[in-house]
């Protein structure tokens, strides 16, 4: 066999096996931002089968660019145990006890590496365009290639079946919005609908990101900015402790739910 053919067949075979193995999972995560990557690592370590579907070529979400493209971010003391679990280095901010700066590129790459090495499968350049909704329950995701979505090609998608779906899509809460509008799901919020993100208030946003991280409908969870948008929390900019703690919290909630089943 020619080397050209060896390479092509190996890639097609390996990828097909990987995709086939992940068509039924315990947890299907939409979006590979920081909160989702943290959640993935902890869920995998608890023995759950986790797949992440990320629209872009590079997972990491809003981590890479730091604050206004200055590639540094800030994390507070309460989330340092997560930085340590991923091996992300951090420096104390002089004169501000309990706050640290870290390199956003190191953070993004370490989060991806940590999630993958814990066992999560990341499918990049795949967009989630719908949910599987059967007998009043969220049962999985409907996925397609991002180029298909971007070019508006009329190509039918494939499905991934999951016990739990995690919306980690950031500010737009794409999956919860879709579920709310298309499946007419009543969410666990005061109005039953998405309340919408509020403007910048760092301390409040950091706290509410974690508080708002929960199951909004049986089988449908939200973390990170998605949770904050659903429940009307304030935004917080380039401080990432809340994102990481949100990922840690949702992992605990989903692990508990899967164990009960
Ligand atoms: O927004 P994002 O980084 O998620 P996050 O974990 O973190 C938010 C912070 O980055 C930042 C912040 C912190 O202060 O405010 O914004 O909440 O990443 C979300 C990821 O989801 C992908 C998107 O490309 C991004 O990488 N995504 C969004 N919708 C879809 C999707 C979709 N329908 N299918 C697949 N991926």
Coordinates of N, CA and C in Angstrom, one line a residue, residues 61-223:
X61 N -12.6 28.6 23.8 CA -13.6 29.7 23.9 C -12.9 31.1 24.0
X62 N -13.4 31.8 25.0 CA -12.9 33.2 25.2 C -11.7 33.3 26.0
X63 N -11.0 32.2 26.2 CA -9.8 32.2 27.1 C -8.6 32.9 26.4
X64 N -8.4 32.5 25.1 CA -7.1 32.8 24.4 C -6.8 34.3 24.5
X65 N -7.7 35.2 24.3 CA -7.4 36.6 24.1 C -7.2 37.4 25.3
X66 N -7.3 36.8 26.5 CA -7.1 37.6 27.7 C -8.1 38.8 27.8
X67 N -7.5 39.9 28.3 CA -8.4 41.1 28.3 C -7.9 42.0 27.2
X68 N -8.8 42.3 26.3 CA -8.6 43.1 25.1 C -7.3 42.8 24.4
X69 N -7.1 41.5 24.2 CA -6.0 40.9 23.5 C -4.7 41.0 24.2
X70 N -4.7 41.5 25.5 CA -3.5 41.4 26.3 C -3.6 40.0 26.9
X71 N -2.7 39.1 26.5 CA -3.0 37.7 26.8 C -2.7 37.2 28.2
X72 N -3.3 37.9 29.1 CA -3.3 37.5 30.6 C -4.7 37.6 31.1
X73 N -5.0 36.7 32.1 CA -6.3 36.8 32.8 C -6.0 36.8 34.3
X74 N -7.1 37.0 35.0 CA -7.0 37.0 36.5 C -7.9 35.9 37.1
X75 N -7.4 35.3 38.1 CA -8.2 34.3 38.8 C -8.0 34.5 40.3
X76 N -9.1 34.3 41.1 CA -9.1 34.5 42.5 C -8.8 33.3 43.3
X77 N -8.4 33.5 44.5 CA -7.9 32.4 45.4 C -8.9 31.1 45.4
X78 N -10.2 31.4 45.4 CA -11.1 30.2 45.5 C -11.0 29.2 44.4
X79 N -10.4 29.7 43.3 CA -10.4 28.7 42.1 C -8.9 28.2 41.9
X80 N -8.0 28.6 42.8 CA -6.6 28.2 42.5 C -6.4 26.7 42.6
X81 N -7.3 26.0 43.3 CA -7.2 24.5 43.4 C -7.4 23.9 42.0
X82 N -8.2 24.6 41.2 CA -8.5 24.1 39.8 C -7.3 24.4 38.9
X83 N -6.7 25.6 39.0 CA -5.5 25.9 38.3 C -4.4 24.8 38.6
X84 N -4.3 24.5 39.9 CA -3.3 23.5 40.3 C -3.6 22.1 39.7
X85 N -4.9 21.8 39.6 CA -5.3 20.5 39.1 C -4.9 20.3 37.6
X86 N -4.9 21.5 36.9 CA -4.6 21.5 35.5 C -3.1 21.8 35.3
X87 N -2.4 22.1 36.4 CA -0.9 22.5 36.2 C -0.7 23.9 35.6
X88 N -1.7 24.8 35.8 CA -1.6 26.1 35.2 C -0.8 27.1 36.2
X89 N 0.3 27.7 35.7 CA 1.0 28.5 36.6 C 0.4 29.9 36.8
X90 N 0.6 30.5 38.0 CA -0.1 31.8 38.3 C 0.8 32.6 39.2
X91 N 0.7 33.9 39.1 CA 1.5 34.8 39.9 C 0.6 35.7 40.7
X92 N 0.9 35.9 42.0 CA 0.1 36.8 42.9 C 0.2 38.2 42.3
X93 N -0.9 38.9 42.4 CA -0.9 40.4 42.1 C -0.4 41.1 43.3
X94 N 0.7 41.9 43.0 CA 1.3 42.6 44.2 C 0.3 43.6 44.8
X95 N 0.2 43.5 46.1 CA -0.7 44.4 46.9 C -2.2 44.0 46.8
X96 N -2.5 42.9 46.2 CA -4.0 42.5 46.1 C -4.1 41.0 46.5
X97 N -4.1 40.9 47.8 CA -4.1 39.5 48.3 C -5.3 38.7 47.7
X98 N -5.0 37.4 47.3 CA -6.1 36.5 46.8 C -6.4 36.6 45.4
X99 N -5.6 37.4 44.6 CA -5.8 37.5 43.2 C -4.5 37.2 42.4
X100 N -4.6 36.5 41.3 CA -3.4 36.0 40.6 C -3.6 36.4 39.1
X101 N -2.5 36.6 38.4 CA -2.5 36.7 36.9 C -1.9 35.4 36.3
X102 N -2.4 35.1 35.1 CA -1.8 33.9 34.4 C -1.9 34.2 32.9
X103 N -1.1 33.4 32.2 CA -1.0 33.6 30.8 C -2.2 32.9 30.2
X104 N -3.0 33.6 29.3 CA -4.2 33.0 28.8 C -4.0 31.9 27.8
X105 N -2.8 32.0 27.1 CA -2.5 30.9 26.2 C -2.2 29.6 26.9
X106 N -1.4 29.8 28.0 CA -1.1 28.6 28.8 C -2.4 28.0 29.4
X107 N -3.3 28.9 29.8 CA -4.5 28.5 30.4 C -5.4 27.7 29.4
X108 N -5.6 28.3 28.2 CA -6.4 27.6 27.2 C -5.8 26.2 26.9
X109 N -4.5 26.2 26.6 CA -3.9 24.9 26.2 C -3.9 23.9 27.3
X110 N -3.7 24.3 28.5 CA -3.7 23.4 29.6 C -5.1 22.8 29.9
X111 N -6.1 23.7 29.8 CA -7.5 23.2 30.0 C -7.9 22.2 28.9
X112 N -7.5 22.4 27.7 CA -7.8 21.4 26.6 C -7.1 20.1 26.9
X113 N -5.8 20.2 27.2 CA -4.9 19.1 27.4 C -5.5 18.3 28.6
X114 N -5.8 19.0 29.7 CA -6.3 18.3 30.9 C -7.6 17.6 30.7
X115 N -8.5 18.2 29.9 CA -9.8 17.6 29.6 C -9.6 16.3 28.8
X116 N -8.8 16.5 27.7 CA -8.6 15.3 26.8 C -7.9 14.2 27.5
X117 N -6.9 14.5 28.3 CA -6.1 13.5 29.0 C -6.9 12.8 30.1
X118 N -7.9 13.5 30.6 CA -8.8 12.8 31.6 C -9.7 11.9 30.9
X119 N -9.9 12.0 29.6 CA -10.7 11.0 28.8 C -11.8 11.7 28.0
X120 N -11.9 13.0 28.0 CA -13.0 13.6 27.2 C -12.6 13.6 25.7
X121 N -13.5 13.4 24.8 CA -13.3 13.5 23.4 C -13.8 14.8 22.9
X122 N -12.9 15.5 22.2 CA -13.4 16.8 21.7 C -13.5 16.7 20.2
X123 N -14.7 17.0 19.7 CA -15.0 17.1 18.2 C -15.0 18.6 17.8
X124 N -14.0 19.0 17.2 CA -13.9 20.4 16.8 C -14.5 20.6 15.4
X125 N -14.8 21.9 15.1 CA -15.4 22.2 13.8 C -16.7 21.6 13.6
X126 N -17.4 21.2 14.8 CA -18.7 20.7 14.7 C -19.7 21.6 15.5
X127 N -20.8 21.9 14.9 CA -21.8 22.8 15.5 C -23.0 22.0 15.9
X128 N -23.5 22.4 17.1 CA -24.7 21.8 17.6 C -25.9 22.6 17.1
X129 N -26.8 22.1 16.3 CA -27.8 22.9 15.7 C -29.2 22.6 16.3
X130 N -29.3 21.5 17.1 CA -30.6 21.2 17.7 C -30.4 20.2 18.8
X131 N -31.5 19.9 19.6 CA -31.4 18.9 20.6 C -32.3 17.7 20.2
X132 N -32.0 16.6 20.7 CA -33.0 15.4 20.6 C -33.9 15.6 21.8
X133 N -35.2 15.6 21.5 CA -36.2 15.9 22.6 C -37.3 14.9 22.4
X134 N -37.3 13.9 23.3 CA -38.3 12.8 23.2 C -39.0 12.6 24.5
X135 N -40.3 12.4 24.4 CA -41.2 12.2 25.6 C -40.9 13.2 26.7
X136 N -40.8 14.5 26.3 CA -40.6 15.5 27.3 C -39.3 15.6 27.9
X137 N -38.3 15.0 27.4 CA -37.0 15.0 28.0 C -35.9 15.3 26.9
X138 N -34.8 16.0 27.4 CA -33.7 16.2 26.5 C -32.9 15.0 26.4
X139 N -32.7 14.4 25.2 CA -32.0 13.1 25.1 C -30.7 13.2 24.4
X140 N -30.3 14.3 23.9 CA -29.1 14.4 23.1 C -29.0 15.6 22.2
X141 N -28.0 15.5 21.3 CA -27.7 16.7 20.4 C -27.9 16.3 18.9
X142 N -28.1 17.3 18.1 CA -28.1 17.2 16.7 C -26.9 18.0 16.2
X143 N -26.0 17.3 15.5 CA -24.7 18.0 15.1 C -24.4 18.0 13.6
X144 N -23.7 19.0 13.2 CA -23.3 19.0 11.8 C -21.9 19.7 11.7
X145 N -21.2 19.6 10.6 CA -20.0 20.3 10.4 C -20.2 21.8 10.4
X146 N -19.3 22.5 11.1 CA -19.4 24.0 11.1 C -19.3 24.6 9.6
X147 N -18.5 24.1 8.7 CA -18.5 24.6 7.4 C -19.9 24.5 6.7
X148 N -20.5 23.3 7.0 CA -21.9 23.1 6.4 C -22.8 24.2 7.0
X149 N -22.7 24.5 8.3 CA -23.6 25.5 8.9 C -23.2 26.9 8.3
X150 N -21.9 27.2 8.2 CA -21.5 28.5 7.8 C -21.9 28.8 6.3
X151 N -21.8 27.7 5.5 CA -22.1 27.9 4.0 C -23.6 27.8 3.8
X152 N -24.3 27.4 4.8 CA -25.8 27.3 4.6 C -26.1 26.1 3.7
X153 N -25.3 25.1 3.7 CA -25.5 23.9 2.8 C -26.7 23.1 3.3
X154 N -27.5 22.6 2.4 CA -28.7 21.9 2.8 C -28.3 20.4 3.0
X155 N -27.7 20.1 4.2 CA -27.2 18.8 4.5 C -27.8 18.4 5.8
X156 N -28.4 17.2 5.9 CA -29.0 16.7 7.1 C -27.9 16.4 8.1
X157 N -28.2 16.6 9.4 CA -27.2 16.4 10.5 C -27.2 14.9 11.0
X158 N -26.4 14.6 12.0 CA -26.4 13.4 12.7 C -26.7 13.7 14.2
X159 N -27.0 12.6 14.9 CA -27.4 12.8 16.3 C -26.4 12.1 17.3
X160 N -26.3 12.7 18.5 CA -25.6 12.1 19.6 C -26.5 11.9 20.8
X161 N -26.6 10.7 21.3 CA -27.5 10.5 22.4 C -26.8 10.6 23.8
X162 N -27.4 11.3 24.7 CA -26.7 11.5 26.0 C -27.7 11.5 27.2
X163 N -27.2 11.0 28.3 CA -28.0 11.1 29.5 C -28.2 12.6 30.0
X164 N -27.1 13.3 29.8 CA -27.2 14.7 30.2 C -26.5 15.6 29.1
X165 N -27.1 16.8 28.9 CA -26.6 17.7 27.9 C -26.2 19.0 28.7
X166 N -25.0 19.4 28.4 CA -24.5 20.6 29.1 C -24.3 21.8 28.1
X167 N -25.0 22.9 28.4 CA -24.8 24.0 27.5 C -23.6 24.9 28.0
X168 N -22.5 24.8 27.3 CA -21.4 25.6 27.6 C -21.1 26.6 26.5
X169 N -22.1 27.1 25.9 CA -22.0 27.9 24.7 C -21.6 29.4 25.0
X170 N -21.5 29.8 26.3 CA -21.1 31.1 26.6 C -22.3 32.1 26.5
X171 N -22.0 33.3 26.2 CA -23.0 34.4 26.3 C -24.3 34.1 25.6
X172 N -24.4 33.5 24.5 CA -25.7 33.3 23.8 C -26.6 32.2 24.4
X173 N -26.1 31.3 25.3 CA -26.8 30.2 25.8 C -27.6 29.5 24.6
X174 N -26.9 29.1 23.6 CA -27.5 28.7 22.3 C -28.4 27.5 22.5
X175 N -28.0 26.5 23.4 CA -28.8 25.3 23.5 C -30.0 25.5 24.3
X176 N -29.8 26.2 25.4 CA -31.0 26.5 26.3 C -32.0 27.3 25.5
X177 N -31.5 28.3 24.8 CA -32.4 29.1 24.0 C -33.2 28.3 23.0
X178 N -32.5 27.4 22.3 CA -33.1 26.5 21.3 C -34.2 25.7 22.0
X179 N -33.8 25.1 23.2 CA -34.7 24.2 23.9 C -36.0 25.0 24.3
X180 N -35.7 26.2 24.8 CA -36.8 27.1 25.3 C -37.7 27.5 24.1
X181 N -37.2 27.9 23.0 CA -38.0 28.3 21.9 C -38.6 27.2 21.1
X182 N -37.8 26.2 20.7 CA -38.2 25.2 19.8 C -39.0 24.1 20.5
X183 N -38.5 23.6 21.6 CA -39.2 22.6 22.4 C -40.2 23.2 23.4
X184 N -40.2 24.5 23.5 CA -41.1 25.2 24.4 C -41.0 24.7 25.8
X185 N -39.8 24.4 26.2 CA -39.4 24.0 27.5 C -39.6 25.2 28.5
X186 N -40.2 24.9 29.7 CA -40.2 25.9 30.7 C -39.0 25.7 31.6
X187 N -38.2 26.8 31.6 CA -36.9 26.6 32.3 C -37.0 26.9 33.8
X188 N -36.1 26.4 34.6 CA -36.1 26.7 36.0 C -35.5 28.1 36.3
X189 N -36.3 29.1 35.9 CA -36.0 30.5 36.2 C -37.3 31.1 36.6
X190 N -37.3 32.3 37.2 CA -38.5 32.9 37.7 C -39.6 33.1 36.7
X191 N -39.2 33.3 35.4 CA -40.2 33.5 34.4 C -40.4 32.2 33.5
X192 N -39.6 31.3 33.7 CA -39.6 30.1 32.9 C -38.9 30.2 31.6
X193 N -38.4 31.5 31.3 CA -37.6 31.7 30.1 C -36.2 32.3 30.4
X194 N -35.5 32.6 29.4 CA -34.2 33.2 29.6 C -34.3 34.6 30.0
X195 N -33.6 35.0 31.1 CA -33.7 36.3 31.6 C -32.8 37.3 30.9
X196 N -31.6 36.8 30.4 CA -30.7 37.7 29.7 C -29.6 38.3 30.6
X197 N -28.4 38.3 30.0 CA -27.3 38.8 30.7 C -27.4 40.3 31.0
X198 N -26.9 40.7 32.2 CA -26.9 42.1 32.6 C -25.4 42.7 32.4
X199 N -25.3 44.0 32.5 CA -24.0 44.6 32.2 C -22.9 44.2 33.2
X200 N -21.8 44.9 33.1 CA -20.6 44.5 33.9 C -20.7 44.9 35.4
X201 N -20.5 43.9 36.3 CA -20.4 44.1 37.7 C -19.6 42.8 38.2
X202 N -18.3 43.0 38.3 CA -17.4 41.9 38.5 C -17.8 41.0 39.7
X203 N -17.9 41.5 40.9 CA -18.1 40.6 42.0 C -19.4 39.9 41.9
X204 N -20.4 40.6 41.5 CA -21.7 40.0 41.5 C -21.7 38.9 40.4
X205 N -21.1 39.2 39.2 CA -21.1 38.3 38.1 C -20.3 37.0 38.5
X206 N -19.2 37.2 39.2 CA -18.4 36.0 39.5 C -19.2 35.1 40.5
X207 N -19.9 35.7 41.4 CA -20.7 34.9 42.3 C -21.9 34.2 41.6
X208 N -22.6 35.0 40.8 CA -23.8 34.5 40.2 C -23.5 33.5 39.1
X209 N -22.4 33.5 38.5 CA -22.0 32.5 37.5 C -22.1 31.1 38.2
X210 N -21.5 31.1 39.4 CA -21.5 29.8 40.1 C -23.0 29.4 40.6
X211 N -23.6 30.5 41.2 CA -25.0 30.2 41.7 C -25.9 29.8 40.6
X212 N -25.8 30.4 39.4 CA -26.7 30.1 38.3 C -26.4 28.8 37.5
X213 N -25.3 28.1 37.9 CA -24.9 26.9 37.3 C -25.8 25.8 37.8
X214 N -26.7 25.3 37.0 CA -27.6 24.2 37.5 C -28.3 23.5 36.3
X215 N -29.2 22.6 36.7 CA -30.1 21.9 35.7 C -31.3 22.7 35.5
X216 N -31.5 23.2 34.3 CA -32.6 24.1 34.0 C -33.8 23.4 33.5
X217 N -33.7 22.1 33.1 CA -34.8 21.3 32.7 C -34.2 19.9 32.8
X218 N -35.0 18.9 33.1 CA -34.5 17.5 33.3 C -33.5 17.2 32.1
X219 N -32.3 16.9 32.5 CA -31.3 16.5 31.5 C -30.6 17.6 30.8
X220 N -30.9 18.8 31.1 CA -30.3 20.0 30.4 C -29.7 21.0 31.5
X221 N -28.4 21.0 31.4 CA -27.6 21.8 32.4 C -27.0 23.0 31.7
X222 N -26.6 24.1 32.5 CA -25.8 25.2 31.9 C -24.7 25.5 32.8
X223 N -23.6 25.9 32.2 CA -22.4 26.4 33.0 C -21.9 27.7 32.4

